[in-house]
PDB file of C-alpha atoms and ligand atoms in Angstrom:
ATOM      1  CA  MET A   1      -0.262   0.141   0.221  1.00 90.00           C
ATOM      2  CA  ASP A   2       1.940   2.852  -0.808  1.00 96.00           C
ATOM      3  CA  SER A   3      -0.896   5.958  -0.040  1.00 98.00           C
ATOM      4  CA  ILE A   4      -4.621   5.498   1.819  1.00 98.00           C
ATOM      5  CA  LYS A   5      -7.711   7.432   2.521  1.00 98.00           C
ATOM      6  CA  ILE A   6      -8.967   8.685   5.931  1.00 98.00           C
ATOM      7  CA  PHE A   7     -11.924  10.420   7.323  1.00 98.00           C
ATOM      8  CA  ALA A   8     -10.800  12.246  10.082  1.00 98.00           C
ATOM      9  CA  PRO A   9     -12.752  12.663  13.026  1.00 98.00           C
ATOM     10  CA  ALA A  10     -13.998  15.466  14.814  1.00 98.00           C
ATOM     11  CA  THR A  11     -14.394  14.544  18.708  1.00 98.00           C
ATOM     12  CA  ILE A  12     -15.818  16.157  21.841  1.00 98.00           C
ATOM     13  CA  ALA A  13     -13.334  17.341  24.531  1.00 98.00           C
ATOM     14  CA  ASN A  14     -13.694  17.101  28.374  1.00 98.00           C
ATOM     15  CA  VAL A  15     -18.244  15.982  28.083  1.00 98.00           C
ATOM     16  CA  SER A  16     -18.451  18.710  31.345  1.00 98.00           C
ATOM     17  CA  CYS A  17     -16.810  17.101  34.033  1.00 98.00           C
ATOM     18  CA  GLY A  18     -14.188  15.289  32.112  1.00 98.00           C
ATOM     19  CA  PHE A  19     -12.233  18.888  31.388  1.00 98.00           C
ATOM     20  CA  ASP A  20      -8.559  17.422  29.481  1.00 97.00           C
ATOM     21  CA  ILE A  21      -9.422  13.980  30.305  1.00 98.00           C
ATOM     22  CA  LEU A  22     -12.415  13.042  28.739  1.00 98.00           C
ATOM     23  CA  GLY A  23     -13.875  13.144  25.091  1.00 98.00           C
ATOM     24  CA  LEU A  24     -15.601  12.038  22.468  1.00 98.00           C
ATOM     25  CA  CYS A  25     -16.056  10.855  19.080  1.00 98.00           C
ATOM     26  CA  LEU A  26     -18.504  12.490  16.344  1.00 98.00           C
ATOM     27  CA  ASP A  27     -19.377  10.630  13.409  1.00 97.00           C
ATOM     28  CA  THR A  28     -21.122  13.121  11.117  1.00 92.00           C
ATOM     29  CA  VAL A  29     -18.585  15.850  10.838  1.00 96.00           C
ATOM     30  CA  GLY A  30     -14.689  15.444   9.738  1.00 98.00           C
ATOM     31  CA  ASP A  31     -12.107  16.878   7.457  1.00 98.00           C
ATOM     32  CA  GLU A  32     -10.116  14.041   4.732  1.00 98.00           C
ATOM     33  CA  MET A  33      -6.923  13.544   4.338  1.00 98.00           C
ATOM     34  CA  VAL A  34      -4.782  11.543   2.024  1.00 98.00           C
ATOM     35  CA  ILE A  35      -1.300   9.946   2.670  1.00 98.00           C
ATOM     36  CA  LYS A  36       1.087   8.696   0.059  1.00 98.00           C
ATOM     37  CA  LYS A  37       4.558   7.437   0.632  1.00 98.00           C
ATOM     38  CA  THR A  38       7.650   9.351  -0.676  1.00 98.00           C
ATOM     39  CA  LYS A  39      11.458   8.253  -1.994  1.00 97.00           C
ATOM     40  CA  GLU A  40      12.007  11.003   0.757  1.00 95.00           C
ATOM     41  CA  LYS A  41      12.814  10.478   3.283  1.00 96.00           C
ATOM     42  CA  GLY A  42      10.800  12.787   5.872  1.00 97.00           C
ATOM     43  CA  ILE A  43       7.119  14.041   6.069  1.00 98.00           C
ATOM     44  CA  THR A  44       5.857  17.103   3.343  1.00 98.00           C
ATOM     45  CA  ILE A  45       2.294  19.067   3.222  1.00 98.00           C
ATOM     46  CA  SER A  46       2.145  19.366   0.202  1.00 98.00           C
ATOM     47  CA  LYS A  47      -1.678  20.572  -0.452  1.00 97.00           C
ATOM     48  CA  ILE A  48      -4.253  21.796   2.436  1.00 98.00           C
ATOM     49  CA  VAL A  49      -7.745  22.867   1.440  1.00 98.00           C
ATOM     50  CA  GLY A  50     -10.080  24.423   3.140  1.00 97.00           C
ATOM     51  CA  GLN A  51      -8.159  26.904   5.649  1.00 95.00           C
ATOM     52  CA  THR A  52      -5.325  28.635   5.752  1.00 95.00           C
ATOM     53  CA  LEU A  53      -2.752  26.764   7.752  1.00 96.00           C
ATOM     54  CA  PRO A  54       1.088  26.356   7.246  1.00 97.00           C
ATOM     55  CA  LEU A  55       2.259  23.301   4.820  1.00 97.00           C
ATOM     56  CA  GLU A  56       5.815  23.642   6.348  1.00 98.00           C
ATOM     57  CA  ALA A  57       6.140  19.913   8.004  1.00 98.00           C
ATOM     58  CA  LYS A  58       7.513  21.850  11.763  1.00 98.00           C
ATOM     59  CA  LYS A  59       4.725  24.525  12.019  1.00 98.00           C
ATOM     60  CA  ASN A  60       1.270  22.451  10.913  1.00 98.00           C
ATOM     61  CA  VAL A  61       0.362  19.845  13.944  1.00 98.00           C
ATOM     62  CA  ALA A  62      -0.273  16.539  11.707  1.00 98.00           C
ATOM     63  CA  GLY A  63       3.802  17.329  10.274  1.00 98.00           C
ATOM     64  CA  VAL A  64       4.911  17.298  13.919  1.00 98.00           C
ATOM     65  CA  ALA A  65       2.765  14.828  14.404  1.00 98.00           C
ATOM     66  CA  ALA A  66       3.948  12.158  11.600  1.00 98.00           C
ATOM     67  CA  LEU A  67       7.754  14.170  12.830  1.00 98.00           C
ATOM     68  CA  ALA A  68       7.291  12.362  16.198  1.00 98.00           C
ATOM     69  CA  LEU A  69       6.245   9.087  14.854  1.00 98.00           C
ATOM     70  CA  LEU A  70       9.208   8.737  12.597  1.00 98.00           C
ATOM     71  CA  GLU A  71      11.553   9.802  14.791  1.00 97.00           C
ATOM     72  CA  LYS A  72      10.447   6.439  16.618  1.00 97.00           C
ATOM     73  CA  ILE A  73      11.175   4.366  13.483  1.00 95.00           C
ATOM     74  CA  ASP A  74      13.696   3.396  10.988  1.00 91.00           C
ATOM     75  CA  SER A  75      11.383   4.455   7.766  1.00 93.00           C
ATOM     76  CA  ASP A  76      13.469   3.954   4.336  1.00 93.00           C
ATOM     77  CA  PHE A  77      10.584   5.960   2.695  1.00 95.00           C
ATOM     78  CA  GLY A  78       8.855   9.399   3.626  1.00 97.00           C
ATOM     79  CA  PHE A  79       5.200  10.855   3.284  1.00 98.00           C
ATOM     80  CA  ASP A  80       3.431  13.638   1.757  1.00 98.00           C
ATOM     81  CA  ILE A  81      -0.229  14.886   4.035  1.00 98.00           C
ATOM     82  CA  GLU A  82      -2.521  16.116   1.570  1.00 98.00           C
ATOM     83  CA  ILE A  83      -5.379  17.904   3.953  1.00 98.00           C
ATOM     84  CA  TYR A  84      -9.170  18.961   3.101  1.00 98.00           C
ATOM     85  CA  LYS A  85     -10.604  21.324   5.753  1.00 98.00           C
ATOM     86  CA  ASN A  86     -13.937  20.235   6.792  1.00 97.00           C
ATOM     87  CA  ILE A  87     -13.382  21.496  10.261  1.00 96.00           C
ATOM     88  CA  LYS A  88     -12.399  25.421  10.977  1.00 94.00           C
ATOM     89  CA  PRO A  89      -9.683  25.872  13.252  1.00 93.00           C
ATOM     90  CA  GLY A  90     -10.906  27.288  16.708  1.00 92.00           C
ATOM     91  CA  SER A  91     -14.189  25.879  16.940  1.00 94.00           C
ATOM     92  CA  GLY A  92     -14.430  23.556  19.839  1.00 96.00           C
ATOM     93  CA  ILE A  93     -14.081  20.238  17.685  1.00 97.00           C
ATOM     94  CA  GLY A  94     -10.953  19.099  17.388  1.00 97.00           C
ATOM     95  CA  SER A  95     -10.042  20.827  14.254  1.00 97.00           C
ATOM     96  CA  SER A  96      -5.967  19.848  14.910  1.00 97.00           C
ATOM     97  CA  ALA A  97      -7.069  16.973  16.736  1.00 98.00           C
ATOM     98  CA  ALA A  98      -8.708  15.121  13.357  1.00 98.00           C
ATOM     99  CA  SER A  99      -5.269  16.808  11.649  1.00 98.00           C
ATOM    100  CA  ALA A 100      -2.372  15.048  14.085  1.00 98.00           C
ATOM    101  CA  ALA A 101      -4.469  11.552  14.701  1.00 98.00           C
ATOM    102  CA  GLY A 102      -5.101  11.698  10.786  1.00 98.00           C
ATOM    103  CA  ALA A 103      -1.553  11.532   9.875  1.00 98.00           C
ATOM    104  CA  VAL A 104      -0.484   9.248  12.641  1.00 98.00           C
ATOM    105  CA  PHE A 105      -3.160   7.027  11.862  1.00 98.00           C
ATOM    106  CA  GLY A 106      -2.199   6.897   7.986  1.00 98.00           C
ATOM    107  CA  ILE A 107       1.378   6.812   8.491  1.00 98.00           C
ATOM    108  CA  ASN A 108       1.253   4.341  10.739  1.00 98.00           C
ATOM    109  CA  ALA A 109      -0.747   2.246   8.511  1.00 98.00           C
ATOM    110  CA  LEU A 110       1.525   2.582   5.437  1.00 98.00           C
ATOM    111  CA  LEU A 111       4.478   1.564   7.268  1.00 97.00           C
ATOM    112  CA  GLY A 112       2.381  -2.125   7.729  1.00 97.00           C
ATOM    113  CA  GLU A 113       0.900  -1.152  12.020  1.00 97.00           C
ATOM    114  CA  PRO A 114       4.583  -0.557  13.855  1.00 97.00           C
ATOM    115  CA  PHE A 115       2.380   0.119  16.607  1.00 98.00           C
ATOM    116  CA  ILE A 116      -0.717  -0.163  17.758  1.00 98.00           C
ATOM    117  CA  THR A 117      -3.669   2.326  17.515  1.00 97.00           C
ATOM    118  CA  LYS A 118      -3.394   3.934  21.604  1.00 97.00           C
ATOM    119  CA  GLU A 119       0.517   4.249  20.443  1.00 98.00           C
ATOM    120  CA  LEU A 120      -0.648   7.061  18.504  1.00 98.00           C
ATOM    121  CA  VAL A 121      -2.068   9.006  20.900  1.00 98.00           C
ATOM    122  CA  SER A 122       0.900  10.580  22.644  1.00 98.00           C
ATOM    123  CA  PHE A 123       2.503  10.729  18.822  1.00 98.00           C
ATOM    124  CA  ALA A 124      -0.412  13.344  17.852  1.00 98.00           C
ATOM    125  CA  MET A 125      -0.430  14.816  21.188  1.00 98.00           C
ATOM    126  CA  GLU A 126       2.728  16.882  19.780  1.00 98.00           C
ATOM    127  CA  GLY A 127      -0.409  18.105  17.403  1.00 97.00           C
ATOM    128  CA  GLU A 128      -2.133  19.899  20.295  1.00 96.00           C
ATOM    129  CA  LYS A 129       1.269  20.938  22.306  1.00 97.00           C
ATOM    130  CA  LEU A 130       2.160  22.500  18.647  1.00 96.00           C
ATOM    131  CA  ALA A 131      -1.701  24.362  18.697  1.00 94.00           C
ATOM    132  CA  SER A 132      -2.109  25.465  22.063  1.00 91.00           C
ATOM    133  CA  GLY A 133       0.675  25.410  24.448  1.00 92.00           C
ATOM    134  CA  SER A 134      -0.623  21.989  26.416  1.00 90.00           C
ATOM    135  CA  ALA A 135      -0.772  18.380  25.487  1.00 94.00           C
ATOM    136  CA  HIS A 136      -3.893  17.145  26.045  1.00 96.00           C
ATOM    137  CA  ALA A 137      -5.139  13.605  24.605  1.00 98.00           C
ATOM    138  CA  ASP A 138      -8.777  14.148  25.316  1.00 98.00           C
ATOM    139  CA  ASN A 139      -9.585  14.989  21.049  1.00 98.00           C
ATOM    140  CA  VAL A 140      -6.674  12.606  19.576  1.00 98.00           C
ATOM    141  CA  ALA A 141      -7.488   9.929  21.957  1.00 98.00           C
ATOM    142  CA  PRO A 142     -11.523   9.300  20.727  1.00 98.00           C
ATOM    143  CA  ALA A 143     -10.523  10.070  17.180  1.00 98.00           C
ATOM    144  CA  LEU A 144      -7.873   8.165  17.618  1.00 98.00           C
ATOM    145  CA  LEU A 145      -9.941   4.803  18.697  1.00 98.00           C
ATOM    146  CA  GLY A 146     -13.460   6.084  18.601  1.00 98.00           C
ATOM    147  CA  GLY A 147     -15.501   6.273  21.538  1.00 98.00           C
ATOM    148  CA  PHE A 148     -15.421   8.294  24.392  1.00 98.00           C
ATOM    149  CA  THR A 149     -11.789   7.949  25.731  1.00 98.00           C
ATOM    150  CA  LEU A 150     -10.518   8.633  29.348  1.00 98.00           C
ATOM    151  CA  VAL A 151      -6.944   9.691  30.154  1.00 98.00           C
ATOM    152  CA  ARG A 152      -6.626   7.696  32.995  1.00 98.00           C
ATOM    153  CA  SER A 153      -3.129   9.365  33.401  1.00 98.00           C
ATOM    154  CA  TYR A 154      -0.469  11.424  31.764  1.00 98.00           C
ATOM    155  CA  GLU A 155       2.389  11.034  33.846  1.00 96.00           C
ATOM    156  CA  PRO A 156       4.573   9.399  35.022  1.00 97.00           C
ATOM    157  CA  SER A 157       2.819   7.417  31.461  1.00 96.00           C
ATOM    158  CA  LEU A 158       0.358   7.593  29.249  1.00 97.00           C
ATOM    159  CA  GLU A 159      -2.685   5.374  30.205  1.00 98.00           C
ATOM    160  CA  VAL A 160      -5.492   6.020  27.905  1.00 98.00           C
ATOM    161  CA  ILE A 161      -8.992   3.684  28.714  1.00 97.00           C
ATOM    162  CA  LYS A 162     -11.635   2.961  26.465  1.00 97.00           C
ATOM    163  CA  ILE A 163     -15.280   3.653  27.398  1.00 96.00           C
ATOM    164  CA  ASN A 164     -18.677   1.796  26.764  1.00 92.00           C
ATOM    165  CA  SER A 165     -21.583   3.809  25.330  1.00 95.00           C
ATOM    166  CA  PRO A 166     -25.237   3.674  25.175  1.00 97.00           C
ATOM    167  CA  LYS A 167     -26.320   2.734  20.969  1.00 95.00           C
ATOM    168  CA  GLU A 168     -29.217   5.614  21.414  1.00 98.00           C
ATOM    169  CA  LEU A 169     -26.500   8.366  22.495  1.00 98.00           C
ATOM    170  CA  TYR A 170     -26.360  11.215  20.470  1.00 98.00           C
ATOM    171  CA  ALA A 171     -24.490  14.314  20.340  1.00 98.00           C
ATOM    172  CA  THR A 172     -25.601  17.543  19.354  1.00 98.00           C
ATOM    173  CA  VAL A 173     -23.078  20.629  18.680  1.00 98.00           C
ATOM    174  CA  ILE A 174     -23.465  23.948  17.313  1.00 98.00           C
ATOM    175  CA  HIS A 175     -20.262  26.126  16.429  1.00 97.00           C
ATOM    176  CA  PRO A 176     -21.227  30.198  16.819  1.00 97.00           C
ATOM    177  CA  GLN A 177     -19.335  32.002  14.005  1.00 95.00           C
ATOM    178  CA  ILE A 178     -16.734  33.068  16.022  1.00 91.00           C
ATOM    179  CA  GLU A 179     -13.521  31.450  17.010  1.00 88.00           C
ATOM    180  CA  ILE A 180     -11.588  30.953  20.102  1.00 90.00           C
ATOM    181  CA  LYS A 181      -8.355  29.819  20.124  1.00 90.00           C
ATOM    182  CA  THR A 182      -7.781  26.985  22.708  1.00 90.00           C
ATOM    183  CA  ALA A 183      -4.422  28.808  24.221  1.00 90.00           C
ATOM    184  CA  ASP A 184      -6.624  31.679  25.010  1.00 92.00           C
ATOM    185  CA  SER A 185     -10.052  29.766  26.261  1.00 94.00           C
ATOM    186  CA  ARG A 186      -7.230  28.019  28.465  1.00 94.00           C
ATOM    187  CA  SER A 187      -5.401  31.765  29.813  1.00 94.00           C
ATOM    188  CA  VAL A 188      -8.937  32.909  31.110  1.00 95.00           C
ATOM    189  CA  LEU A 189      -8.558  28.909  34.126  1.00 96.00           C
ATOM    190  CA  LYS A 190      -7.636  29.233  37.080  1.00 95.00           C
ATOM    191  CA  GLN A 191      -4.801  26.950  39.008  1.00 96.00           C
ATOM    192  CA  GLN A 192      -6.494  26.327  42.315  1.00 97.00           C
ATOM    193  CA  VAL A 193      -9.685  25.293  42.641  1.00 97.00           C
ATOM    194  CA  THR A 194     -10.879  24.510  46.328  1.00 97.00           C
ATOM    195  CA  LEU A 195     -11.880  21.170  47.906  1.00 98.00           C
ATOM    196  CA  LYS A 196     -15.951  21.395  47.656  1.00 98.00           C
ATOM    197  CA  LEU A 197     -15.528  21.474  43.544  1.00 97.00           C
ATOM    198  CA  ALA A 198     -12.897  19.065  43.128  1.00 97.00           C
ATOM    199  CA  VAL A 199     -15.269  16.446  45.787  1.00 98.00           C
ATOM    200  CA  LYS A 200     -18.671  17.846  42.951  1.00 98.00           C
ATOM    201  CA  GLN A 201     -16.654  17.423  39.376  1.00 98.00           C
ATOM    202  CA  MET A 202     -14.835  14.181  40.409  1.00 98.00           C
ATOM    203  CA  GLY A 203     -18.926  13.104  41.577  1.00 98.00           C
ATOM    204  CA  ASN A 204     -19.876  13.781  38.950  1.00 98.00           C
ATOM    205  CA  LEU A 205     -16.984  12.227  36.829  1.00 98.00           C
ATOM    206  CA  GLY A 206     -17.466   8.851  38.610  1.00 98.00           C
ATOM    207  CA  GLY A 207     -21.301   9.376  37.741  1.00 98.00           C
ATOM    208  CA  LEU A 208     -20.760   9.709  34.336  1.00 98.00           C
ATOM    209  CA  ILE A 209     -18.755   7.085  33.765  1.00 98.00           C
ATOM    210  CA  SER A 210     -20.528   4.570  35.276  1.00 98.00           C
ATOM    211  CA  GLY A 211     -23.728   6.281  33.490  1.00 98.00           C
ATOM    212  CA  LEU A 212     -22.257   5.910  30.367  1.00 98.00           C
ATOM    213  CA  PHE A 213     -21.530   1.425  31.648  1.00 97.00           C
ATOM    214  CA  THR A 214     -24.459   0.680  32.699  1.00 98.00           C
ATOM    215  CA  GLU A 215     -26.532   3.351  29.608  1.00 98.00           C
ATOM    216  CA  ASP A 216     -28.254   5.172  32.065  1.00 98.00           C
ATOM    217  CA  TYR A 217     -29.703   8.307  30.978  1.00 98.00           C
ATOM    218  CA  ASN A 218     -30.952   9.262  33.997  1.00 98.00           C
ATOM    219  CA  LEU A 219     -27.887   8.727  36.469  1.00 98.00           C
ATOM    220  CA  ILE A 220     -26.333  10.183  32.588  1.00 98.00           C
ATOM    221  CA  SER A 221     -27.742  13.578  33.061  1.00 98.00           C
ATOM    222  CA  ASN A 222     -27.269  14.158  36.791  1.00 98.00           C
ATOM    223  CA  SER A 223     -24.058  13.848  35.850  1.00 98.00           C
ATOM    224  CA  LEU A 224     -23.300  16.098  32.861  1.00 98.00           C
ATOM    225  CA  HIS A 225     -22.319  19.084  34.790  1.00 98.00           C
ATOM    226  CA  ASP A 226     -19.086  21.280  34.689  1.00 98.00           C
ATOM    227  CA  GLU A 227     -17.699  22.621  38.526  1.00 93.00           C
ATOM    228  CA  ILE A 228     -14.491  23.923  37.291  1.00 97.00           C
ATOM    229  CA  VAL A 229     -13.837  25.408  34.000  1.00 98.00           C
ATOM    230  CA  GLU A 230     -17.931  26.159  31.926  1.00 98.00           C
ATOM    231  CA  PRO A 231     -18.420  29.379  34.952  1.00 97.00           C
ATOM    232  CA  TYR A 232     -14.597  30.243  33.474  1.00 96.00           C
ATOM    233  CA  ARG A 233     -15.226  30.007  30.023  1.00 97.00           C
ATOM    234  CA  SER A 234     -18.862  30.577  29.459  1.00 97.00           C
ATOM    235  CA  ILE A 235     -18.742  34.547  29.089  1.00 95.00           C
ATOM    236  CA  LEU A 236     -16.538  34.231  26.492  1.00 95.00           C
ATOM    237  CA  ILE A 237     -19.453  32.169  24.893  1.00 97.00           C
ATOM    238  CA  PRO A 238     -22.460  34.914  23.529  1.00 96.00           C
ATOM    239  CA  GLY A 239     -25.655  33.257  24.146  1.00 97.00           C
ATOM    240  CA  PHE A 240     -24.310  30.562  26.440  1.00 98.00           C
ATOM    241  CA  GLU A 241     -26.500  30.314  29.265  1.00 98.00           C
ATOM    242  CA  GLU A 242     -29.280  30.081  26.762  1.00 98.00           C
ATOM    243  CA  VAL A 243     -28.383  27.594  24.393  1.00 98.00           C
ATOM    244  CA  LYS A 244     -27.853  25.449  27.646  1.00 98.00           C
ATOM    245  CA  GLN A 245     -31.201  26.350  29.263  1.00 98.00           C
ATOM    246  CA  LYS A 246     -33.408  26.112  25.747  1.00 98.00           C
ATOM    247  CA  CYS A 247     -31.388  22.019  25.558  1.00 98.00           C
ATOM    248  CA  ILE A 248     -32.901  20.906  28.667  1.00 98.00           C
ATOM    249  CA  LYS A 249     -36.281  21.992  27.881  1.00 98.00           C
ATOM    250  CA  ALA A 250     -36.024  20.052  24.636  1.00 98.00           C
ATOM    251  CA  GLY A 251     -35.301  16.815  26.362  1.00 98.00           C
ATOM    252  CA  ALA A 252     -31.459  16.674  26.772  1.00 98.00           C
ATOM    253  CA  LEU A 253     -29.370  14.897  28.901  1.00 98.00           C
ATOM    254  CA  GLY A 254     -26.912  17.726  29.241  1.00 98.00           C
ATOM    255  CA  SER A 255     -25.215  20.328  27.749  1.00 98.00           C
ATOM    256  CA  GLY A 256     -21.998  22.057  28.010  1.00 98.00           C
ATOM    257  CA  ILE A 257     -18.870  23.550  26.384  1.00 98.00           C
ATOM    258  CA  SER A 258     -16.808  21.613  23.581  1.00 98.00           C
ATOM    259  CA  GLY A 259     -13.601  21.003  24.362  1.00 97.00           C
ATOM    260  CA  SER A 260     -12.177  25.157  24.652  1.00 96.00           C
ATOM    261  CA  GLY A 261     -15.146  26.647  22.750  1.00 96.00           C
ATOM    262  CA  PRO A 262     -17.139  28.386  21.045  1.00 97.00           C
ATOM    263  CA  SER A 263     -18.953  24.877  20.060  1.00 98.00           C
ATOM    264  CA  ILE A 264     -21.621  23.916  22.601  1.00 98.00           C
ATOM    265  CA  PHE A 265     -22.971  20.328  22.642  1.00 98.00           C
ATOM    266  CA  ALA A 266     -25.502  18.852  24.003  1.00 98.00           C
ATOM    267  CA  LEU A 267     -26.763  14.795  24.751  1.00 98.00           C
ATOM    268  CA  SER A 268     -29.343  13.129  23.899  1.00 98.00           C
ATOM    269  CA  LYS A 269     -31.072   9.833  24.144  1.00 98.00           C
ATOM    270  CA  GLY A 270     -32.386   9.057  20.132  1.00 98.00           C
ATOM    271  CA  GLU A 271     -31.843  11.174  17.550  1.00 98.00           C
ATOM    272  CA  ALA A 272     -35.328  12.751  17.362  1.00 98.00           C
ATOM    273  CA  THR A 273     -34.514  14.184  20.563  1.00 98.00           C
ATOM    274  CA  ALA A 274     -30.894  14.746  19.104  1.00 98.00           C
ATOM    275  CA  LYS A 275     -32.380  16.478  16.024  1.00 98.00           C
ATOM    276  CA  LYS A 276     -34.872  18.992  19.144  1.00 98.00           C
ATOM    277  CA  VAL A 277     -32.348  20.593  20.381  1.00 98.00           C
ATOM    278  CA  ALA A 278     -30.246  21.343  17.161  1.00 98.00           C
ATOM    279  CA  GLU A 279     -33.357  23.336  16.502  1.00 98.00           C
ATOM    280  CA  SER A 280     -33.603  24.956  19.479  1.00 98.00           C
ATOM    281  CA  MET A 281     -29.805  25.795  19.676  1.00 98.00           C
ATOM    282  CA  SER A 282     -30.445  27.103  16.046  1.00 98.00           C
ATOM    283  CA  ASN A 283     -32.826  29.554  17.081  1.00 98.00           C
ATOM    284  CA  VAL A 284     -30.650  30.611  20.008  1.00 98.00           C
ATOM    285  CA  TYR A 285     -28.232  32.609  17.168  1.00 98.00           C
ATOM    286  CA  LYS A 286     -30.639  32.790  14.827  1.00 98.00           C
ATOM    287  CA  ASN A 287     -32.469  35.073  17.352  1.00 97.00           C
ATOM    288  CA  ILE A 288     -29.114  36.588  18.226  1.00 96.00           C
ATOM    289  CA  GLY A 289     -27.310  37.177  15.291  1.00 97.00           C
ATOM    290  CA  ILE A 290     -25.230  34.958  15.023  1.00 97.00           C
ATOM    291  CA  ASP A 291     -24.164  32.742  11.683  1.00 97.00           C
ATOM    292  CA  PHE A 292     -23.480  28.884  12.764  1.00 97.00           C
ATOM    293  CA  ASP A 293     -22.913  25.242  11.552  1.00 96.00           C
ATOM    294  CA  VAL A 294     -25.657  22.667  14.092  1.00 97.00           C
ATOM    295  CA  HIS A 295     -24.331  18.922  13.764  1.00 97.00           C
ATOM    296  CA  ILE A 296     -26.583  15.308  15.120  1.00 98.00           C
ATOM    297  CA  SER A 297     -23.794  12.717  15.192  1.00 98.00           C
ATOM    298  CA  LYS A 298     -24.734   9.381  16.850  1.00 97.00           C
ATOM    299  CA  ILE A 299     -21.042   8.273  18.659  1.00 98.00           C
ATOM    300  CA  ASN A 300     -18.479   7.311  16.527  1.00 98.00           C
ATOM    301  CA  GLN A 301     -17.122   4.371  18.344  1.00 97.00           C
ATOM    302  CA  LYS A 302     -14.365   3.935  15.284  1.00 97.00           C
ATOM    303  CA  GLY A 303     -12.342   6.463  15.141  1.00 98.00           C
ATOM    304  CA  ILE A 304     -11.556   7.665  12.131  1.00 98.00           C
ATOM    305  CA  LYS A 305     -11.982   5.358   9.437  1.00 98.00           C
ATOM    306  CA  ILE A 306      -9.918   4.316   6.075  1.00 98.00           C
ATOM    307  CA  LEU A 307     -12.244   5.761   3.101  1.00 98.00           C
ATOM    308  CA  SER A 308     -10.207   4.186  -0.067  1.00 96.00           C
TER     309      SER A 308
HETATM  310  N1  LIG B 401      -9.671  19.426  27.326  1.00 65.10           N
HETATM  311  C1  LIG B 401      -9.308  20.995  26.247  1.00 65.10           C
HETATM  312  C2  LIG B 401      -8.822  21.921  26.510  1.00 65.10           C
HETATM  313  C3  LIG B 401     -10.142  20.751  25.219  1.00 65.10           C
HETATM  314  O1  LIG B 401      -9.997  21.986  27.997  1.00 65.10           O
HETATM  315  O2  LIG B 401      -8.973  23.430  26.636  1.00 65.10           O
HETATM  316  C4  LIG B 401      -9.292  21.824  23.737  1.00 65.10           C
HETATM  317  O3  LIG B 401      -8.307  21.078  23.032  1.00 65.10           O
END
């Protein structure tokens, strides 16, 4: 195999109570990438369609992730990457993660899979480090592995766990057309939390994981709260509180900021409710007069998909 075409999915990081450790994979929105073997060693990025992003490998999240992988392996050839972007950078649905995860997935496949998929997470994290200054895995892990993923540990070693999720669980995500850079929305966060808030957040995270495994929608709903990050970030997102309230009224299990925003997500039981939620979210931004994209998706259990 000399060439591979893949779908690199968008993701929702944090999922309210799991800042930097929890994420889920979407099915209906993502980039496409074509990766080819080249005679020249190293990484080139020959084409980026849909966004203006650096072509120089060392300045591009896909390039940096790919170079991190190549450092660990002795390859006689190199790789060229083409990226067809559908996910807007700064949208909060894992634009940089899709590119970084897609690059390492594609290269690993062309190399004959020297790494298992879980091992690719740390290479893809190098792309996140370039994009935001922080090597978090809560977008790249679900993009690579599919479903919900939990980062049990970053240090001393990375441990990522795939979490079961109910088949009827749907995500709705709305992206108001403003850009919030992850680095900026991380800079507004407090570096200390009180014991009281930590206890609440741990309870919710445990509840959410348990609810996902046991397919207990009430427990999922009761647990979808963020006591630590949302209060600081939500002020950067116009209409946030109203969108959240309308989602719940439309039947969503819960709602919060997708990744570092400005996208807002909601989880629902069943596609019909997820569609109602999308309509309610859309109405808020129509009234405010902000353009938006809205996506409805079941949880993508596979992650990156090989197209050809
Ligand atoms: N966990 C990250 C954050 C996701 O919230 O900053 C954004 O990429």
